PDB file of C-alpha atoms in Angstrom:
ATOM      1  CA  MET T   1     -21.841-102.857-135.068  1.00  0.00           C
ATOM      2  CA  THR T   2     -23.547-104.520-138.075  1.00  0.00           C
ATOM      3  CA  LYS T   3     -27.062-104.090-136.660  1.00  0.00           C
ATOM      4  CA  ARG T   4     -26.331-100.435-135.961  1.00  0.00           C
ATOM      5  CA  VAL T   5     -25.007 -99.918-139.497  1.00  0.00           C
ATOM      6  CA  LEU T   6     -28.098-101.565-141.003  1.00  0.00           C
ATOM      7  CA  LEU T   7     -30.546 -99.717-138.742  1.00  0.00           C
ATOM      8  CA  GLY T   8     -28.718 -96.410-139.213  1.00  0.00           C
ATOM      9  CA  GLY T   9     -28.522 -96.895-142.977  1.00  0.00           C
ATOM     10  CA  VAL T  10     -32.226 -97.640-143.353  1.00  0.00           C
ATOM     11  CA  LEU T  11     -33.309 -94.760-141.096  1.00  0.00           C
ATOM     12  CA  ALA T  12     -30.841 -92.335-142.715  1.00  0.00           C
ATOM     13  CA  GLY T  13     -32.125 -93.405-146.153  1.00  0.00           C
ATOM     14  CA  VAL T  14     -35.689 -92.650-145.104  1.00  0.00           C
ATOM     15  CA  VAL T  15     -34.576 -89.236-143.796  1.00  0.00           C
ATOM     16  CA  MET T  16     -32.780 -88.548-147.086  1.00  0.00           C
ATOM     17  CA  PHE T  17     -35.909 -89.561-149.017  1.00  0.00           C
ATOM     18  CA  LEU T  18     -38.066 -87.234-146.913  1.00  0.00           C
ATOM     19  CA  TRP T  19     -35.551 -84.417-147.403  1.00  0.00           C
ATOM     20  CA  GLY T  20     -35.761 -85.019-151.152  1.00  0.00           C
ATOM     21  CA  ALA T  21     -39.529 -84.536-151.001  1.00  0.00           C
ATOM     22  CA  VAL T  22     -39.134 -81.263-149.092  1.00  0.00           C
ATOM     23  CA  SER T  23     -36.280 -79.964-151.246  1.00  0.00           C
ATOM     24  CA  HIS T  24     -38.035 -80.722-154.530  1.00  0.00           C
ATOM     25  CA  MET T  25     -41.708 -80.178-153.751  1.00  0.00           C
ATOM     26  CA  ALA T  26     -41.591 -77.393-151.161  1.00  0.00           C
ATOM     27  CA  LEU T  27     -38.279 -75.613-151.801  1.00  0.00           C
ATOM     28  CA  GLY T  28     -37.925 -76.218-155.549  1.00  0.00           C
ATOM     29  CA  LEU T  29     -34.198 -77.032-155.375  1.00  0.00           C
ATOM     30  CA  GLY T  30     -34.600 -79.852-157.896  1.00  0.00           C
ATOM     31  CA  ASP T  31     -36.288 -77.529-160.397  1.00  0.00           C
ATOM     32  CA  ALA T  32     -33.703 -74.739-160.354  1.00  0.00           C
ATOM     33  CA  GLY T  33     -32.657 -73.858-163.887  1.00  0.00           C
ATOM     34  CA  ILE T  34     -35.332 -75.989-165.571  1.00  0.00           C
ATOM     35  CA  GLN T  35     -37.451 -74.113-168.101  1.00  0.00           C
ATOM     36  CA  SER T  36     -40.443 -74.950-170.278  1.00  0.00           C
ATOM     37  CA  LEU T  37     -39.922 -75.131-174.026  1.00  0.00           C
ATOM     38  CA  PRO T  38     -40.931 -72.005-175.919  1.00  0.00           C
ATOM     39  CA  SER T  39     -43.625 -72.811-178.504  1.00  0.00           C
ATOM     40  CA  GLU T  40     -43.970 -76.165-176.763  1.00  0.00           C
ATOM     41  CA  GLU T  41     -46.842 -77.543-178.847  1.00  0.00           C
ATOM     42  CA  LYS T  42     -45.006 -76.872-182.116  1.00  0.00           C
ATOM     43  CA  VAL T  43     -41.802 -78.400-180.809  1.00  0.00           C
ATOM     44  CA  LEU T  44     -43.580 -81.442-179.326  1.00  0.00           C
ATOM     45  CA  GLY T  45     -45.492 -81.963-182.568  1.00  0.00           C
ATOM     46  CA  THR T  46     -42.249 -81.957-184.525  1.00  0.00           C
ATOM     47  CA  MET T  47     -40.674 -84.336-182.021  1.00  0.00           C
ATOM     48  CA  ARG T  48     -43.637 -86.739-182.174  1.00  0.00           C
ATOM     49  CA  GLU T  49     -43.415 -86.715-185.958  1.00  0.00           C
ATOM     50  CA  ASN T  50     -39.668 -87.204-186.220  1.00  0.00           C
ATOM     51  CA  ILE T  51     -38.397 -89.036-183.136  1.00  0.00           C
ATOM     52  CA  LYS T  52     -39.978 -92.462-182.785  1.00  0.00           C
ATOM     53  CA  ASP T  53     -37.624 -94.096-180.295  1.00  0.00           C
ATOM     54  CA  GLY T  54     -37.025 -92.977-176.733  1.00  0.00           C
ATOM     55  CA  GLY T  55     -33.449 -92.394-175.720  1.00  0.00           C
ATOM     56  CA  PHE T  56     -30.657 -90.083-174.700  1.00  0.00           C
ATOM     57  CA  TYR T  57     -29.850 -87.886-177.678  1.00  0.00           C
ATOM     58  CA  PHE T  58     -26.856 -85.619-178.208  1.00  0.00           C
ATOM     59  CA  PHE T  59     -27.030 -83.023-180.943  1.00  0.00           C
ATOM     60  CA  PRO T  60     -25.583 -82.338-183.321  1.00  0.00           C
ATOM     61  CA  GLY T  61     -25.017 -86.075-183.588  1.00  0.00           C
ATOM     62  CA  GLU T  62     -21.773 -87.540-184.791  1.00  0.00           C
ATOM     63  CA  PRO T  63     -21.848 -88.219-188.526  1.00  0.00           C
ATOM     64  CA  GLU T  64     -21.129 -91.762-189.603  1.00  0.00           C
ATOM     65  CA  GLY T  65     -17.767 -90.779-191.107  1.00  0.00           C
ATOM     66  CA  MET T  66     -16.310 -89.885-187.698  1.00  0.00           C
ATOM     67  CA  LYS T  67     -15.869 -93.590-186.967  1.00  0.00           C
ATOM     68  CA  SER T  68     -14.444 -94.403-190.404  1.00  0.00           C
ATOM     69  CA  GLU T  69     -11.200 -96.313-190.650  1.00  0.00           C
ATOM     70  CA  ASN T  70     -10.210 -93.964-193.471  1.00  0.00           C
ATOM     71  CA  LYS T  71      -8.310 -91.079-191.854  1.00  0.00           C
ATOM     72  CA  ASP T  72      -9.290 -88.542-194.521  1.00  0.00           C
ATOM     73  CA  GLN T  73     -13.001 -89.389-194.176  1.00  0.00           C
ATOM     74  CA  ARG T  74     -12.721 -89.297-190.384  1.00  0.00           C
ATOM     75  CA  ASP T  75     -10.922 -85.932-190.422  1.00  0.00           C
ATOM     76  CA  ALA T  76     -13.432 -84.407-192.875  1.00  0.00           C
ATOM     77  CA  ALA T  77     -16.399 -85.680-190.835  1.00  0.00           C
ATOM     78  CA  THR T  78     -14.855 -84.400-187.607  1.00  0.00           C
ATOM     79  CA  LYS T  79     -14.216 -80.984-189.125  1.00  0.00           C
ATOM     80  CA  ALA T  80     -17.783 -80.757-190.470  1.00  0.00           C
ATOM     81  CA  TRP T  81     -19.227 -81.834-187.097  1.00  0.00           C
ATOM     82  CA  THR T  82     -17.049 -79.332-185.223  1.00  0.00           C
ATOM     83  CA  GLU T  83     -18.276 -76.490-187.439  1.00  0.00           C
ATOM     84  CA  LYS T  84     -21.892 -77.613-186.979  1.00  0.00           C
ATOM     85  CA  PHE T  85     -21.360 -77.741-183.199  1.00  0.00           C
ATOM     86  CA  LYS T  86     -19.822 -74.247-183.164  1.00  0.00           C
ATOM     87  CA  GLN T  87     -22.710 -72.880-185.241  1.00  0.00           C
ATOM     88  CA  GLY T  88     -25.301 -74.322-182.849  1.00  0.00           C
ATOM     89  CA  PRO T  89     -27.645 -75.283-181.519  1.00  0.00           C
ATOM     90  CA  HIS T  90     -26.148 -78.083-179.463  1.00  0.00           C
ATOM     91  CA  GLY T  91     -27.415 -79.949-176.445  1.00  0.00           C
ATOM     92  CA  ILE T  92     -28.847 -83.142-175.039  1.00  0.00           C
ATOM     93  CA  LEU T  93     -32.362 -84.506-175.024  1.00  0.00           C
ATOM     94  CA  ILE T  94     -33.747 -87.282-172.865  1.00  0.00           C
ATOM     95  CA  TYR T  95     -36.822 -88.341-174.788  1.00  0.00           C
ATOM     96  CA  HIS T  96     -39.739 -90.658-174.074  1.00  0.00           C
ATOM     97  CA  PRO T  97     -42.353 -90.726-176.848  1.00  0.00           C
ATOM     98  CA  GLU T  98     -44.899 -92.465-174.647  1.00  0.00           C
ATOM     99  CA  GLY T  99     -46.771 -90.728-171.852  1.00  0.00           C
ATOM    100  CA  THR T 100     -46.582 -91.835-168.232  1.00  0.00           C
ATOM    101  CA  GLU T 101     -47.736 -90.873-164.765  1.00  0.00           C
ATOM    102  CA  PRO T 102     -45.557 -88.153-163.203  1.00  0.00           C
ATOM    103  CA  MET T 103     -44.109 -89.170-159.822  1.00  0.00           C
ATOM    104  CA  SER T 104     -45.525 -92.681-160.018  1.00  0.00           C
ATOM    105  CA  PRO T 105     -45.475 -94.968-156.983  1.00  0.00           C
ATOM    106  CA  GLY T 106     -42.828 -97.050-158.772  1.00  0.00           C
ATOM    107  CA  GLN T 107     -40.545 -94.038-159.202  1.00  0.00           C
ATOM    108  CA  LEU T 108     -41.002 -93.044-155.565  1.00  0.00           C
ATOM    109  CA  LEU T 109     -40.208 -96.602-154.452  1.00  0.00           C
ATOM    110  CA  ILE T 110     -37.064 -96.680-156.607  1.00  0.00           C
ATOM    111  CA  GLN T 111     -35.973 -93.348-155.090  1.00  0.00           C
ATOM    112  CA  LEU T 112     -36.579 -94.632-151.543  1.00  0.00           C
ATOM    113  CA  VAL T 113     -34.638 -97.840-152.198  1.00  0.00           C
ATOM    114  CA  THR T 114     -31.824 -95.817-153.808  1.00  0.00           C
ATOM    115  CA  ASP T 115     -31.651 -93.447-150.826  1.00  0.00           C
ATOM    116  CA  ILE T 116     -31.546 -96.387-148.419  1.00  0.00           C
ATOM    117  CA  ALA T 117     -28.812 -98.096-150.485  1.00  0.00           C
ATOM    118  CA  VAL T 118     -26.743 -94.893-150.538  1.00  0.00           C
ATOM    119  CA  ALA T 119     -27.244 -94.389-146.799  1.00  0.00           C
ATOM    120  CA  LEU T 120     -26.205 -97.984-146.144  1.00  0.00           C
ATOM    121  CA  VAL T 121     -22.947 -97.335-148.007  1.00  0.00           C
ATOM    122  CA  VAL T 122     -22.368 -94.149-145.990  1.00  0.00           C
ATOM    123  CA  ALA T 123     -23.234 -96.055-142.780  1.00  0.00           C
ATOM    124  CA  PHE T 124     -20.709 -98.748-143.692  1.00  0.00           C
ATOM    125  CA  LEU T 125     -18.012 -96.138-144.403  1.00  0.00           C
ATOM    126  CA  LEU T 126     -18.804 -94.290-141.192  1.00  0.00           C
ATOM    127  CA  GLY T 127     -18.654 -97.589-139.305  1.00  0.00           C
ATOM    128  CA  GLN T 128     -15.136 -98.102-140.660  1.00  0.00           C
ATOM    129  CA  VAL T 129     -13.901 -94.727-139.388  1.00  0.00           C
ATOM    130  CA  ALA T 130     -16.181 -94.240-136.355  1.00  0.00           C
ATOM    131  CA  GLY T 131     -13.451 -95.308-133.918  1.00  0.00           C
ATOM    132  CA  ALA T 132     -11.292 -92.441-135.127  1.00  0.00           C
ATOM    133  CA  MET T 133     -14.195 -89.985-135.084  1.00  0.00           C
ATOM    134  CA  LYS T 134     -15.304 -89.476-131.504  1.00  0.00           C
ATOM    135  CA  CYS T 135     -17.026 -86.166-132.295  1.00  0.00           C
ATOM    136  CA  PHE T 136     -20.730 -86.249-133.302  1.00  0.00           C
ATOM    137  CA  THR T 137     -20.263 -83.170-135.501  1.00  0.00           C
ATOM    138  CA  GLY T 138     -17.296 -84.771-137.262  1.00  0.00           C
ATOM    139  CA  ARG T 139     -19.434 -87.771-138.218  1.00  0.00           C
ATOM    140  CA  VAL T 140     -22.149 -85.512-139.608  1.00  0.00           C
ATOM    141  CA  VAL T 141     -19.551 -83.541-141.581  1.00  0.00           C
ATOM    142  CA  PHE T 142     -18.131 -86.843-142.853  1.00  0.00           C
ATOM    143  CA  ALA T 143     -21.532 -87.840-144.257  1.00  0.00           C
ATOM    144  CA  GLY T 144     -22.177 -84.350-145.647  1.00  0.00           C
ATOM    145  CA  SER T 145     -18.773 -84.442-147.342  1.00  0.00           C
ATOM    146  CA  ILE T 146     -19.812 -87.569-149.216  1.00  0.00           C
ATOM    147  CA  GLY T 147     -22.782 -85.568-150.531  1.00  0.00           C
ATOM    148  CA  LEU T 148     -20.366 -82.866-151.659  1.00  0.00           C
ATOM    149  CA  ILE T 149     -18.196 -85.485-153.370  1.00  0.00           C
ATOM    150  CA  THR T 150     -21.199 -86.828-155.304  1.00  0.00           C
ATOM    151  CA  GLY T 151     -22.079 -83.316-156.460  1.00  0.00           C
ATOM    152  CA  LEU T 152     -18.538 -82.534-157.519  1.00  0.00           C
ATOM    153  CA  ALA T 153     -18.117 -85.890-159.275  1.00  0.00           C
ATOM    154  CA  ILE T 154     -21.454 -85.906-161.125  1.00  0.00           C
ATOM    155  CA  LEU T 155     -23.102 -82.491-161.277  1.00  0.00           C
ATOM    156  CA  VAL T 156     -20.057 -80.359-162.097  1.00  0.00           C
ATOM    157  CA  PRO T 157     -19.062 -82.543-165.085  1.00  0.00           C
ATOM    158  CA  TYR T 158     -22.680 -82.361-166.341  1.00  0.00           C
ATOM    159  CA  TRP T 159     -22.462 -78.564-166.115  1.00  0.00           C
ATOM    160  CA  ASN T 160     -19.056 -78.544-167.784  1.00  0.00           C
ATOM    161  CA  TRP T 161     -19.626 -81.047-170.610  1.00  0.00           C
ATOM    162  CA  TYR T 162     -23.370 -80.963-171.248  1.00  0.00           C
ATOM    163  CA  GLY T 163     -24.191 -77.386-170.378  1.00  0.00           C
ATOM    164  CA  TYR T 164     -26.458 -78.019-167.402  1.00  0.00           C
ATOM    165  CA  PRO T 165     -27.454 -74.605-165.997  1.00  0.00           C
ATOM    166  CA  ALA T 166     -25.192 -73.294-163.226  1.00  0.00           C
ATOM    167  CA  ASN T 167     -28.164 -72.600-160.925  1.00  0.00           C
ATOM    168  CA  PHE T 168     -29.362 -76.202-161.428  1.00  0.00           C
ATOM    169  CA  THR T 169     -25.877 -77.481-160.607  1.00  0.00           C
ATOM    170  CA  ILE T 170     -25.459 -75.338-157.491  1.00  0.00           C
ATOM    171  CA  ALA T 171     -28.992 -75.999-156.180  1.00  0.00           C
ATOM    172  CA  ASN T 172     -28.584 -79.746-156.619  1.00  0.00           C
ATOM    173  CA  MET T 173     -25.171 -79.723-154.949  1.00  0.00           C
ATOM    174  CA  VAL T 174     -26.729 -77.896-151.986  1.00  0.00           C
ATOM    175  CA  ASP T 175     -29.533 -80.481-152.028  1.00  0.00           C
ATOM    176  CA  GLN T 176     -26.994 -83.329-151.928  1.00  0.00           C
ATOM    177  CA  VAL T 177     -24.946 -81.833-149.090  1.00  0.00           C
ATOM    178  CA  ILE T 178     -28.025 -81.123-146.961  1.00  0.00           C
ATOM    179  CA  GLY T 179     -29.550 -84.549-147.671  1.00  0.00           C
ATOM    180  CA  PHE T 180     -26.342 -86.394-146.801  1.00  0.00           C
ATOM    181  CA  SER T 181     -25.843 -84.199-143.710  1.00  0.00           C
ATOM    182  CA  LEU T 182     -29.378 -84.935-142.473  1.00  0.00           C
ATOM    183  CA  GLY T 183     -28.765 -88.621-143.052  1.00  0.00           C
ATOM    184  CA  GLY T 184     -25.449 -88.091-141.262  1.00  0.00           C
ATOM    185  CA  LEU T 185     -27.274 -86.774-138.184  1.00  0.00           C
ATOM    186  CA  VAL T 186     -29.100 -90.101-137.932  1.00  0.00           C
ATOM    187  CA  LEU T 187     -25.950 -92.097-138.634  1.00  0.00           C
ATOM    188  CA  ALA T 188     -23.843 -90.121-136.159  1.00  0.00           C
ATOM    189  CA  ALA T 189     -26.363 -90.952-133.436  1.00  0.00           C
ATOM    190  CA  ILE T 190     -26.676 -94.661-134.259  1.00  0.00           C
ATOM    191  CA  VAL T 191     -23.453 -95.956-135.875  1.00  0.00           C
TER     192      VAL T 191
END
């Protein structure tokens, strides 16, 4: 069973990687809800001038007083931050001040290795329950359900807490379910 799990996991990971290429490059599922910045050159110029370090930024940021040991200072800082948040704008920014190659070979390799690792986990789980799942379709649905779980566990909270666009969230959940189901077709045949 171990050889079948390993072989199935690697092949399913490759299938998931290939699906990712189709879903993002041909179908545009990965780009749903993503927009270009209005007045991009002005905004980028301001960012270059003012943000020197790359990172994951949340704005408005928490003022220093929110972590104060003094309750009055903490309460006042929290109230001021809450009002600033309500007034807007608010959001997140993943920022890299340095340029880089889009879709570099290194990024593609990391994605392939990640897809294979994920598929190996699904293959292992399927191997644990395969005796109880005699039906080919049931095994595929099992794998696809894991894709749904990942979407519900990760994408929905990002929509809820960080304001990711609903169409981005839905498109990427569909992408996950299809990718895991396609990997599941391979696993159902081999594991």
